[in-house]
Amino acid sequence: AEILDAVKRAPSEKVIILPNNENIVMTAREAAAASGKQAAVIPTRSIPQGISALIALKPDASLEGNASTMEAMAGTVQTGEITSAIRAGRSGEVAFEAGQSIGILDGELIAAADSHVDVFRHLLERMQAQEKSLLSIYWGTDASPTETERMLSYVKQRYPSLEVEVVEGGQPHYPYIISIE
């Protein structure tokens, strides 16, 4: 209902919806269909994908052209999330203890370690950072300036040609969200 209301209140008859969450894509499509407007849903699964899609937006392009370009751009982004496990468990091959740092790559738990920095290193390896050009680090409310500096030092040493941007994301629950393209 909130998405539908937002689409209806939009001052344009053409609207692009960026869900930025895999669980909301279907709901966004339903809202677009029910809105009575020309609405396109770019199936972004993360905030970094949404940001990348927005950068590709061309105000003078057609809705279809923008949707196609924005979806292609969002598809080039890999998203990693670093948080702490609230309980012990296992997901696939990865076992973790309560309090350990865990890393999620495009929705899949891929790493557990005793520090966010160690998980960050593992994520970059799995993301094949050596083949990419831009790394964005969104630090959240629980991020540590010391850990952030250690991450940046690691990137400068291990991936010197990788452009890095650090953004105050302010997100709860995930001290770090990283994206690479």
Tab-separated table of N, CA and C in Angstrom:
chain	number	residue	atom	x	y	z
A	1	ALA	N	0.829	-1.193	0.000
A	1	ALA	CA	0.000	0.000	0.000
A	1	ALA	C	0.876	1.260	0.000
A	2	GLU	N	1.998	1.226	0.730
A	2	GLU	CA	2.876	2.407	0.771
A	2	GLU	C	3.490	2.689	-0.592
A	3	ILE	N	3.897	1.624	-1.283
A	3	ILE	CA	4.498	1.817	-2.609
A	3	ILE	C	3.450	2.344	-3.575
A	4	LEU	N	2.267	1.761	-3.558
A	4	LEU	CA	1.186	2.211	-4.433
A	4	LEU	C	0.853	3.670	-4.157
A	5	ASP	N	0.760	4.042	-2.903
A	5	ASP	CA	0.469	5.426	-2.533
A	5	ASP	C	1.553	6.371	-3.050
A	6	ALA	N	2.813	5.969	-2.913
A	6	ALA	CA	3.923	6.805	-3.385
A	6	ALA	C	3.864	6.989	-4.902
A	7	VAL	N	3.551	5.921	-5.626
A	7	VAL	CA	3.452	6.018	-7.084
A	7	VAL	C	2.306	6.950	-7.468
A	8	LYS	N	1.166	6.789	-6.805
A	8	LYS	CA	0.010	7.644	-7.114
A	8	LYS	C	0.292	9.112	-6.799
A	9	ARG	N	1.066	9.380	-5.735
A	9	ARG	CA	1.371	10.767	-5.353
A	9	ARG	C	2.480	11.385	-6.191
A	10	ALA	N	3.210	10.571	-6.925
A	10	ALA	CA	4.303	11.100	-7.755
A	10	ALA	C	3.731	12.102	-8.755
A	11	PRO	N	4.385	13.242	-8.948
A	11	PRO	CA	3.844	14.290	-9.805
A	11	PRO	C	3.978	14.007	-11.304
A	12	SER	N	4.340	12.806	-11.665
A	12	SER	CA	4.510	12.448	-13.064
A	12	SER	C	3.621	11.260	-13.406
A	13	GLU	N	3.262	11.152	-14.671
A	13	GLU	CA	2.491	9.995	-15.121
A	13	GLU	C	3.405	8.818	-15.445
A	14	LYS	N	4.699	9.050	-15.446
A	14	LYS	CA	5.686	8.000	-15.685
A	14	LYS	C	6.549	7.884	-14.441
A	15	VAL	N	6.622	6.677	-13.880
A	15	VAL	CA	7.309	6.465	-12.601
A	15	VAL	C	8.214	5.240	-12.699
A	16	ILE	N	9.385	5.349	-12.099
A	16	ILE	CA	10.305	4.222	-12.000
A	16	ILE	C	10.446	3.878	-10.524
A	17	ILE	N	10.270	2.605	-10.213
A	17	ILE	CA	10.341	2.127	-8.829
A	17	ILE	C	11.614	1.303	-8.652
A	18	LEU	N	12.364	1.644	-7.611
A	18	LEU	CA	13.582	0.913	-7.246
A	18	LEU	C	13.346	0.266	-5.881
A	19	PRO	N	13.013	-1.004	-5.815
A	19	PRO	CA	12.722	-1.645	-4.530
A	19	PRO	C	13.926	-1.744	-3.593
A	20	ASN	N	15.111	-1.955	-4.151
A	20	ASN	CA	16.349	-2.074	-3.372
A	20	ASN	C	16.304	-3.196	-2.337
A	21	ASN	N	15.439	-4.162	-2.552
A	21	ASN	CA	15.312	-5.303	-1.651
A	21	ASN	C	14.617	-6.406	-2.436
A	22	GLU	N	15.246	-7.575	-2.502
A	22	GLU	CA	14.707	-8.687	-3.282
A	22	GLU	C	13.294	-9.071	-2.842
A	23	ASN	N	13.003	-8.929	-1.550
A	23	ASN	CA	11.700	-9.318	-1.028
A	23	ASN	C	10.577	-8.354	-1.402
A	24	ILE	N	10.919	-7.206	-1.956
A	24	ILE	CA	9.912	-6.193	-2.267
A	24	ILE	C	9.635	-6.089	-3.767
A	25	VAL	N	10.433	-6.750	-4.595
A	25	VAL	CA	10.292	-6.621	-6.049
A	25	VAL	C	8.882	-6.997	-6.509
A	26	MET	N	8.358	-8.121	-6.060
A	26	MET	CA	7.028	-8.555	-6.496
A	26	MET	C	5.958	-7.551	-6.060
A	27	THR	N	6.060	-7.065	-4.835
A	27	THR	CA	5.104	-6.074	-4.339
A	27	THR	C	5.188	-4.795	-5.170
A	28	ALA	N	6.385	-4.377	-5.525
A	28	ALA	CA	6.563	-3.182	-6.351
A	28	ALA	C	5.914	-3.375	-7.719
A	29	ARG	N	6.037	-4.556	-8.286
A	29	ARG	CA	5.402	-4.834	-9.587
A	29	ARG	C	3.880	-4.759	-9.479
A	30	GLU	N	3.340	-5.290	-8.399
A	30	GLU	CA	1.887	-5.224	-8.187
A	30	GLU	C	1.429	-3.778	-8.032
A	31	ALA	N	2.185	-2.984	-7.296
A	31	ALA	CA	1.846	-1.570	-7.115
A	31	ALA	C	1.914	-0.835	-8.450
A	32	ALA	N	2.925	-1.128	-9.249
A	32	ALA	CA	3.051	-0.483	-10.557
A	32	ALA	C	1.842	-0.808	-11.429
A	33	ALA	N	1.421	-2.057	-11.436
A	33	ALA	CA	0.284	-2.472	-12.255
A	33	ALA	C	-1.023	-1.842	-11.778
A	34	ALA	N	-1.158	-1.654	-10.478
A	34	ALA	CA	-2.401	-1.118	-9.908
A	34	ALA	C	-2.450	0.410	-9.891
A	35	SER	N	-1.358	1.057	-10.235
A	35	SER	CA	-1.262	2.508	-10.059
A	35	SER	C	-2.037	3.336	-11.064
A	36	GLY	N	-2.307	2.786	-12.235
A	36	GLY	CA	-2.947	3.576	-13.279
A	36	GLY	C	-1.974	4.484	-14.008
A	37	LYS	N	-0.695	4.400	-13.661
A	37	LYS	CA	0.341	5.205	-14.317
A	37	LYS	C	1.252	4.288	-15.130
A	38	GLN	N	2.038	4.910	-15.989
A	38	GLN	CA	3.080	4.160	-16.680
A	38	GLN	C	4.209	3.990	-15.664
A	39	ALA	N	4.375	2.783	-15.171
A	39	ALA	CA	5.366	2.554	-14.121
A	39	ALA	C	6.240	1.361	-14.481
A	40	ALA	N	7.513	1.530	-14.251
A	40	ALA	CA	8.478	0.458	-14.480
A	40	ALA	C	9.148	0.119	-13.159
A	41	VAL	N	9.418	-1.151	-12.960
A	41	VAL	CA	10.121	-1.603	-11.757
A	41	VAL	C	11.493	-2.094	-12.189
A	42	ILE	N	12.513	-1.493	-11.627
A	42	ILE	CA	13.883	-1.961	-11.832
A	42	ILE	C	14.149	-2.904	-10.659
A	43	PRO	N	14.352	-4.195	-10.880
A	43	PRO	CA	14.425	-5.153	-9.771
A	43	PRO	C	15.729	-5.083	-8.968
A	44	THR	N	15.999	-3.910	-8.395
A	44	THR	CA	17.198	-3.750	-7.576
A	44	THR	C	17.023	-4.505	-6.268
A	45	ARG	N	18.092	-5.210	-5.870
A	45	ARG	CA	18.061	-6.030	-4.657
A	45	ARG	C	18.823	-5.388	-3.502
A	46	SER	N	19.456	-4.250	-3.743
A	46	SER	CA	20.242	-3.607	-2.697
A	46	SER	C	20.307	-2.101	-2.952
A	47	ILE	N	20.642	-1.372	-1.914
A	47	ILE	CA	20.785	0.084	-2.047
A	47	ILE	C	21.879	0.437	-3.057
A	48	PRO	N	23.051	-0.217	-3.034
A	48	PRO	CA	24.054	0.116	-4.046
A	48	PRO	C	23.571	-0.111	-5.482
A	49	GLN	N	22.769	-1.141	-5.708
A	49	GLN	CA	22.221	-1.327	-7.048
A	49	GLN	C	21.281	-0.174	-7.406
A	50	GLY	N	20.483	0.257	-6.438
A	50	GLY	CA	19.579	1.374	-6.674
A	50	GLY	C	20.330	2.660	-6.994
A	51	ILE	N	21.406	2.899	-6.281
A	51	ILE	CA	22.218	4.099	-6.530
A	51	ILE	C	22.823	4.047	-7.926
A	52	SER	N	23.339	2.887	-8.304
A	52	SER	CA	23.924	2.737	-9.634
A	52	SER	C	22.869	2.954	-10.716
A	53	ALA	N	21.675	2.427	-10.490
A	53	ALA	CA	20.585	2.630	-11.448
A	53	ALA	C	20.234	4.107	-11.553
A	54	LEU	N	20.167	4.803	-10.425
A	54	LEU	CA	19.831	6.238	-10.448
A	54	LEU	C	20.851	7.052	-11.224
A	55	ILE	N	22.114	6.673	-11.115
A	55	ILE	CA	23.160	7.391	-11.844
A	55	ILE	C	22.935	7.288	-13.355
A	56	ALA	N	22.344	6.172	-13.796
A	56	ALA	CA	22.107	5.954	-15.226
A	56	ALA	C	20.862	6.663	-15.751
A	57	LEU	N	20.027	7.212	-14.859
A	57	LEU	CA	18.783	7.872	-15.261
A	57	LEU	C	19.058	9.085	-16.144
A	58	LYS	N	18.352	9.152	-17.246
A	58	LYS	CA	18.440	10.296	-18.157
A	58	LYS	C	17.052	10.925	-18.224
A	59	PRO	N	16.867	12.099	-17.631
A	59	PRO	CA	15.536	12.716	-17.547
A	59	PRO	C	14.820	12.874	-18.892
A	60	ASP	N	15.554	13.025	-19.978
A	60	ASP	CA	14.924	13.233	-21.286
A	60	ASP	C	14.673	11.936	-22.050
A	61	ALA	N	15.129	10.803	-21.518
A	61	ALA	CA	14.937	9.520	-22.205
A	61	ALA	C	13.531	8.982	-21.937
A	62	SER	N	13.119	8.033	-22.756
A	62	SER	CA	11.803	7.418	-22.577
A	62	SER	C	11.806	6.533	-21.325
A	63	LEU	N	10.626	6.240	-20.828
A	63	LEU	CA	10.496	5.354	-19.672
A	63	LEU	C	11.133	3.999	-19.987
A	64	GLU	N	10.841	3.458	-21.149
A	64	GLU	CA	11.375	2.146	-21.537
A	64	GLU	C	12.887	2.192	-21.679
A	65	GLY	N	13.391	3.247	-22.295
A	65	GLY	CA	14.839	3.391	-22.467
A	65	GLY	C	15.546	3.513	-21.135
A	66	ASN	N	15.005	4.340	-20.244
A	66	ASN	CA	15.582	4.485	-18.910
A	66	ASN	C	15.534	3.167	-18.154
A	67	ALA	N	14.386	2.497	-18.195
A	67	ALA	CA	14.250	1.235	-17.469
A	67	ALA	C	15.288	0.230	-17.933
A	68	SER	N	15.477	0.132	-19.222
A	68	SER	CA	16.448	-0.812	-19.769
A	68	SER	C	17.878	-0.464	-19.346
A	69	THR	N	18.241	0.804	-19.492
A	69	THR	CA	19.580	1.250	-19.126
A	69	THR	C	19.830	1.105	-17.623
A	70	MET	N	18.835	1.497	-16.831
A	70	MET	CA	18.989	1.431	-15.375
A	70	MET	C	19.103	-0.012	-14.889
A	71	GLU	N	18.317	-0.908	-15.466
A	71	GLU	CA	18.401	-2.314	-15.069
A	71	GLU	C	19.761	-2.905	-15.434
A	72	ALA	N	20.260	-2.552	-16.622
A	72	ALA	CA	21.582	-3.038	-17.033
A	72	ALA	C	22.662	-2.519	-16.081
A	73	MET	N	22.580	-1.254	-15.718
A	73	MET	CA	23.572	-0.670	-14.820
A	73	MET	C	23.512	-1.325	-13.444
A	74	ALA	N	22.309	-1.510	-12.914
A	74	ALA	CA	22.156	-2.147	-11.597
A	74	ALA	C	22.723	-3.563	-11.619
A	75	GLY	N	22.590	-4.232	-12.744
A	75	GLY	CA	23.074	-5.607	-12.870
A	75	GLY	C	24.582	-5.744	-12.828
A	76	THR	N	25.302	-4.641	-12.973
A	76	THR	CA	26.764	-4.706	-12.938
A	76	THR	C	27.316	-4.624	-11.519
A	77	VAL	N	26.427	-4.370	-10.547
A	77	VAL	CA	26.849	-4.122	-9.171
A	77	VAL	C	26.736	-5.389	-8.324
A	78	GLN	N	27.809	-5.724	-7.639
A	78	GLN	CA	27.773	-6.773	-6.622
A	78	GLN	C	27.691	-6.084	-5.265
A	79	THR	N	26.892	-6.645	-4.363
A	79	THR	CA	26.712	-6.040	-3.055
A	79	THR	C	27.144	-6.989	-1.958
A	80	GLY	N	27.975	-6.501	-1.063
A	80	GLY	CA	28.382	-7.255	0.115
A	80	GLY	C	27.880	-6.561	1.364
A	81	GLU	N	27.417	-7.339	2.316
A	81	GLU	CA	26.946	-6.787	3.581
A	81	GLU	C	27.727	-7.448	4.706
A	82	ILE	N	28.166	-6.635	5.640
A	82	ILE	CA	28.922	-7.134	6.789
A	82	ILE	C	28.140	-6.796	8.044
A	83	THR	N	27.870	-7.815	8.834
A	83	THR	CA	27.132	-7.636	10.076
A	83	THR	C	27.642	-8.640	11.098
A	84	SER	N	26.995	-8.700	12.241
A	84	SER	CA	27.382	-9.651	13.283
A	84	SER	C	26.258	-10.649	13.498
A	85	ALA	N	26.642	-11.906	13.669
A	85	ALA	CA	25.662	-12.965	13.906
A	85	ALA	C	25.037	-12.787	15.289
A	86	ILE	N	23.721	-12.909	15.364
A	86	ILE	CA	23.060	-12.763	16.662
A	86	ILE	C	22.961	-14.099	17.390
A	87	ARG	N	23.196	-15.191	16.654
A	87	ARG	CA	23.208	-16.517	17.267
A	87	ARG	C	24.105	-17.414	16.436
A	88	ALA	N	24.483	-18.546	16.993
A	88	ALA	CA	25.298	-19.520	16.262
A	88	ALA	C	24.437	-20.210	15.209
A	89	GLY	N	25.083	-20.645	14.147
A	89	GLY	CA	24.337	-21.347	13.108
A	89	GLY	C	25.222	-21.784	11.968
A	90	ARG	N	24.568	-22.214	10.924
A	90	ARG	CA	25.256	-22.657	9.711
A	90	ARG	C	24.372	-22.304	8.532
A	91	SER	N	24.996	-21.862	7.465
A	91	SER	CA	24.303	-21.623	6.207
A	91	SER	C	25.186	-22.176	5.109
A	92	GLY	N	24.738	-23.238	4.479
A	92	GLY	CA	25.570	-23.890	3.470
A	92	GLY	C	26.840	-24.405	4.101
A	93	GLU	N	27.958	-23.988	3.585
A	93	GLU	CA	29.270	-24.422	4.078
A	93	GLU	C	29.807	-23.543	5.202
A	94	VAL	N	29.103	-22.458	5.520
A	94	VAL	CA	29.620	-21.493	6.482
A	94	VAL	C	28.967	-21.679	7.851
A	95	ALA	N	29.802	-22.015	8.837
A	95	ALA	CA	29.349	-22.090	10.229
A	95	ALA	C	29.797	-20.817	10.936
A	96	PHE	N	28.985	-20.357	11.885
A	96	PHE	CA	29.329	-19.125	12.593
A	96	PHE	C	28.844	-19.205	14.028
A	97	GLU	N	29.488	-18.415	14.873
A	97	GLU	CA	29.147	-18.324	16.293
A	97	GLU	C	28.476	-16.982	16.560
A	98	ALA	N	27.697	-16.913	17.616
A	98	ALA	CA	27.081	-15.649	18.004
A	98	ALA	C	28.164	-14.602	18.226
A	99	GLY	N	27.962	-13.426	17.674
A	99	GLY	CA	28.920	-12.340	17.826
A	99	GLY	C	29.967	-12.279	16.735
A	100	GLN	N	30.126	-13.345	15.959
A	100	GLN	CA	31.106	-13.314	14.878
A	100	GLN	C	30.641	-12.398	13.763
A	101	SER	N	31.586	-11.857	13.041
A	101	SER	CA	31.301	-11.068	11.863
A	101	SER	C	30.933	-12.024	10.735
A	102	ILE	N	29.883	-11.686	9.992
A	102	ILE	CA	29.496	-12.505	8.848
A	102	ILE	C	29.396	-11.637	7.607
A	103	GLY	N	29.647	-12.250	6.461
A	103	GLY	CA	29.602	-11.542	5.193
A	103	GLY	C	28.611	-12.177	4.243
A	104	ILE	N	27.784	-11.343	3.659
A	104	ILE	CA	26.745	-11.786	2.733
A	104	ILE	C	27.050	-11.166	1.382
A	105	LEU	N	27.128	-11.992	0.356
A	105	LEU	CA	27.399	-11.515	-0.997
A	105	LEU	C	26.171	-11.763	-1.857
A	106	ASP	N	25.558	-10.696	-2.325
A	106	ASP	CA	24.349	-10.779	-3.147
A	106	ASP	C	23.329	-11.750	-2.564
A	107	GLY	N	23.109	-11.625	-1.248
A	107	GLY	CA	22.084	-12.405	-0.574
A	107	GLY	C	22.517	-13.757	-0.045
A	108	GLU	N	23.748	-14.161	-0.292
A	108	GLU	CA	24.240	-15.470	0.158
A	108	GLU	C	25.330	-15.299	1.212
A	109	LEU	N	25.158	-15.993	2.340
A	109	LEU	CA	26.183	-15.962	3.383
A	109	LEU	C	27.414	-16.697	2.871
A	110	ILE	N	28.550	-15.998	2.840
A	110	ILE	CA	29.753	-16.618	2.278
A	110	ILE	C	30.936	-16.646	3.233
A	111	ALA	N	30.861	-15.909	4.352
A	111	ALA	CA	32.035	-15.841	5.228
A	111	ALA	C	31.636	-15.551	6.663
A	112	ALA	N	32.440	-16.082	7.568
A	112	ALA	CA	32.341	-15.762	8.992
A	112	ALA	C	33.761	-15.655	9.517
A	113	ALA	N	34.005	-14.660	10.356
A	113	ALA	CA	35.344	-14.458	10.923
A	113	ALA	C	35.198	-13.670	12.221
A	114	ASP	N	36.325	-13.476	12.898
A	114	ASP	CA	36.292	-12.776	14.174
A	114	ASP	C	36.305	-11.263	14.048
A	115	SER	N	36.511	-10.741	12.823
A	115	SER	CA	36.490	-9.283	12.652
A	115	SER	C	35.832	-8.909	11.332
A	116	HIS	N	35.280	-7.713	11.310
A	116	HIS	CA	34.686	-7.198	10.080
A	116	HIS	C	35.743	-7.049	8.990
A	117	VAL	N	36.954	-6.716	9.378
A	117	VAL	CA	38.031	-6.540	8.398
A	117	VAL	C	38.339	-7.857	7.700
A	118	ASP	N	38.389	-8.961	8.451
A	118	ASP	CA	38.647	-10.268	7.835
A	118	ASP	C	37.523	-10.655	6.878
A	119	VAL	N	36.285	-10.372	7.252
A	119	VAL	CA	35.153	-10.670	6.369
A	119	VAL	C	35.220	-9.782	5.125
A	120	PHE	N	35.579	-8.525	5.302
A	120	PHE	CA	35.748	-7.593	4.183
A	120	PHE	C	36.757	-8.145	3.174
A	121	ARG	N	37.876	-8.627	3.665
A	121	ARG	CA	38.908	-9.198	2.778
A	121	ARG	C	38.350	-10.381	1.988
A	122	HIS	N	37.607	-11.237	2.676
A	122	HIS	CA	37.023	-12.406	2.016
A	122	HIS	C	36.008	-11.977	0.946
A	123	LEU	N	35.183	-10.995	1.275
A	123	LEU	CA	34.213	-10.498	0.296
A	123	LEU	C	34.911	-9.960	-0.951
A	124	LEU	N	35.941	-9.161	-0.768
A	124	LEU	CA	36.650	-8.601	-1.924
A	124	LEU	C	37.244	-9.696	-2.805
A	125	GLU	N	37.761	-10.729	-2.172
A	125	GLU	CA	38.309	-11.847	-2.945
A	125	GLU	C	37.213	-12.512	-3.773
A	126	ARG	N	36.081	-12.810	-3.139
A	126	ARG	CA	34.969	-13.457	-3.843
A	126	ARG	C	34.355	-12.555	-4.912
A	127	MET	N	34.431	-11.250	-4.699
A	127	MET	CA	33.900	-10.294	-5.671
A	127	MET	C	34.873	-10.075	-6.832
A	128	GLN	N	36.014	-10.708	-6.770
A	128	GLN	CA	37.075	-10.558	-7.771
A	128	GLN	C	37.437	-9.088	-7.969
A	129	ALA	N	37.763	-8.454	-6.859
A	129	ALA	CA	38.061	-7.023	-6.855
A	129	ALA	C	39.188	-6.636	-7.802
A	130	GLN	N	40.118	-7.532	-8.038
A	130	GLN	CA	41.235	-7.209	-8.927
A	130	GLN	C	40.766	-6.946	-10.356
A	131	GLU	N	39.556	-7.384	-10.697
A	131	GLU	CA	39.028	-7.190	-12.050
A	131	GLU	C	38.041	-6.026	-12.137
A	132	LYS	N	37.823	-5.320	-11.039
A	132	LYS	CA	36.828	-4.260	-10.995
A	132	LYS	C	37.498	-2.896	-10.933
A	133	SER	N	36.661	-1.843	-11.067
A	133	SER	CA	37.242	-0.503	-11.079
A	133	SER	C	36.792	0.380	-9.913
A	134	LEU	N	35.612	0.119	-9.339
A	134	LEU	CA	35.099	1.007	-8.295
A	134	LEU	C	34.565	0.208	-7.117
A	135	LEU	N	35.039	0.558	-5.927
A	135	LEU	CA	34.570	-0.027	-4.675
A	135	LEU	C	33.938	1.085	-3.852
A	136	SER	N	32.702	0.865	-3.404
A	136	SER	CA	32.030	1.829	-2.530
A	136	SER	C	31.814	1.166	-1.177
A	137	ILE	N	32.152	1.889	-0.128
A	137	ILE	CA	31.966	1.397	1.238
A	137	ILE	C	30.991	2.338	1.931
A	138	TYR	N	29.833	1.802	2.284
A	138	TYR	CA	28.818	2.564	3.016
A	138	TYR	C	28.932	2.150	4.478
A	139	TRP	N	29.349	3.073	5.330
A	139	TRP	CA	29.503	2.707	6.732
A	139	TRP	C	28.264	3.112	7.507
A	140	GLY	N	27.858	2.194	8.379
A	140	GLY	CA	26.615	2.360	9.114
A	140	GLY	C	26.820	2.886	10.519
A	141	THR	N	25.745	2.874	11.281
A	141	THR	CA	25.771	3.437	12.629
A	141	THR	C	26.706	2.677	13.561
A	142	ASP	N	26.943	1.394	13.298
A	142	ASP	CA	27.810	0.596	14.160
A	142	ASP	C	29.216	0.399	13.599
A	143	ALA	N	29.578	1.163	12.590
A	143	ALA	CA	30.905	1.030	11.992
A	143	ALA	C	31.965	1.631	12.906
A	144	SER	N	33.140	1.065	12.830
A	144	SER	CA	34.266	1.538	13.631
A	144	SER	C	35.236	2.320	12.741
A	145	PRO	N	35.590	3.546	13.128
A	145	PRO	CA	36.574	4.302	12.335
A	145	PRO	C	37.903	3.546	12.190
A	146	THR	N	38.304	2.842	13.226
A	146	THR	CA	39.555	2.081	13.165
A	146	THR	C	39.451	0.953	12.145
A	147	GLU	N	38.354	0.218	12.178
A	147	GLU	CA	38.163	-0.861	11.202
A	147	GLU	C	38.082	-0.298	9.782
A	148	THR	N	37.389	0.813	9.628
A	148	THR	CA	37.269	1.427	8.307
A	148	THR	C	38.644	1.794	7.765
A	149	GLU	N	39.499	2.367	8.594
A	149	GLU	CA	40.858	2.712	8.170
A	149	GLU	C	41.658	1.460	7.795
A	150	ARG	N	41.495	0.393	8.566
A	150	ARG	CA	42.177	-0.871	8.241
A	150	ARG	C	41.703	-1.415	6.895
A	151	MET	N	40.416	-1.295	6.626
A	151	MET	CA	39.878	-1.737	5.333
A	151	MET	C	40.474	-0.927	4.191
A	152	LEU	N	40.520	0.384	4.372
A	152	LEU	CA	41.070	1.255	3.323
A	152	LEU	C	42.552	0.967	3.088
A	153	SER	N	43.303	0.760	4.155
A	153	SER	CA	44.727	0.427	4.015
A	153	SER	C	44.903	-0.879	3.259
A	154	TYR	N	44.063	-1.848	3.565
A	154	TYR	CA	44.126	-3.147	2.882
A	154	TYR	C	43.860	-2.976	1.381
A	155	VAL	N	42.848	-2.206	1.039
A	155	VAL	CA	42.517	-2.010	-0.376
A	155	VAL	C	43.667	-1.314	-1.097
A	156	LYS	N	44.236	-0.277	-0.483
A	156	LYS	CA	45.353	0.445	-1.119
A	156	LYS	C	46.535	-0.480	-1.365
A	157	GLN	N	46.783	-1.371	-0.425
A	157	GLN	CA	47.917	-2.283	-0.551
A	157	GLN	C	47.627	-3.411	-1.542
A	158	ARG	N	46.483	-4.047	-1.430
A	158	ARG	CA	46.164	-5.243	-2.214
A	158	ARG	C	45.598	-4.932	-3.592
A	159	TYR	N	44.841	-3.835	-3.724
A	159	TYR	CA	44.176	-3.473	-4.978
A	159	TYR	C	44.455	-2.003	-5.309
A	160	PRO	N	45.697	-1.647	-5.591
A	160	PRO	CA	46.061	-0.233	-5.756
A	160	PRO	C	45.354	0.472	-6.907
A	161	SER	N	44.885	-0.246	-7.920
A	161	SER	CA	44.219	0.417	-9.046
A	161	SER	C	42.715	0.580	-8.827
A	162	LEU	N	42.195	0.056	-7.736
A	162	LEU	CA	40.768	0.136	-7.451
A	162	LEU	C	40.413	1.504	-6.880
A	163	GLU	N	39.502	2.208	-7.525
A	163	GLU	CA	39.016	3.485	-6.998
A	163	GLU	C	38.085	3.180	-5.829
A	164	VAL	N	38.240	3.921	-4.734
A	164	VAL	CA	37.445	3.673	-3.536
A	164	VAL	C	36.720	4.942	-3.130
A	165	GLU	N	35.419	4.778	-2.835
A	165	GLU	CA	34.669	5.878	-2.253
A	165	GLU	C	34.062	5.385	-0.945
A	166	VAL	N	34.123	6.229	0.067
A	166	VAL	CA	33.581	5.895	1.387
A	166	VAL	C	32.429	6.854	1.650
A	167	VAL	N	31.277	6.276	1.985
A	167	VAL	CA	30.056	7.065	2.136
A	167	VAL	C	29.435	6.779	3.502
A	168	GLU	N	29.023	7.834	4.181
A	168	GLU	CA	28.302	7.652	5.428
A	168	GLU	C	26.881	7.217	5.080
A	169	GLY	N	26.627	5.910	5.215
A	169	GLY	CA	25.316	5.369	4.874
A	169	GLY	C	24.312	5.523	6.000
A	170	GLY	N	24.808	5.440	7.249
A	170	GLY	CA	23.939	5.583	8.404
A	170	GLY	C	22.998	4.417	8.630
A	171	GLN	N	23.200	3.314	7.901
A	171	GLN	CA	22.283	2.185	8.019
A	171	GLN	C	22.472	1.444	9.343
A	172	PRO	N	21.347	0.992	9.936
A	172	PRO	CA	21.431	0.169	11.142
A	172	PRO	C	21.708	-1.284	10.762
A	173	HIS	N	22.113	-2.075	11.697
A	173	HIS	CA	22.260	-3.532	11.562
A	173	HIS	C	23.443	-3.987	10.703
A	174	TYR	N	23.861	-3.203	9.761
A	174	TYR	CA	24.989	-3.552	8.883
A	174	TYR	C	26.060	-2.481	9.019
A	175	PRO	N	27.085	-2.751	9.819
A	175	PRO	CA	28.140	-1.749	9.947
A	175	PRO	C	28.734	-1.334	8.599
A	176	TYR	N	28.745	-2.306	7.655
A	176	TYR	CA	29.297	-2.004	6.325
A	176	TYR	C	28.453	-2.654	5.249
A	177	ILE	N	28.141	-1.868	4.242
A	177	ILE	CA	27.604	-2.387	2.981
A	177	ILE	C	28.621	-1.960	1.949
A	178	ILE	N	29.071	-2.902	1.163
A	178	ILE	CA	30.063	-2.568	0.132
A	178	ILE	C	29.501	-2.961	-1.233
A	179	SER	N	29.916	-2.223	-2.207
A	179	SER	CA	29.533	-2.580	-3.583
A	179	SER	C	30.753	-2.445	-4.463
A	180	ILE	N	30.717	-3.242	-5.509
A	180	ILE	CA	31.844	-3.206	-6.435
A	180	ILE	C	31.310	-3.353	-7.844
A	181	GLU	N	31.923	-2.602	-8.735
A	181	GLU	CA	31.533	-2.666	-10.144
A	181	GLU	C	32.719	-2.394	-11.026
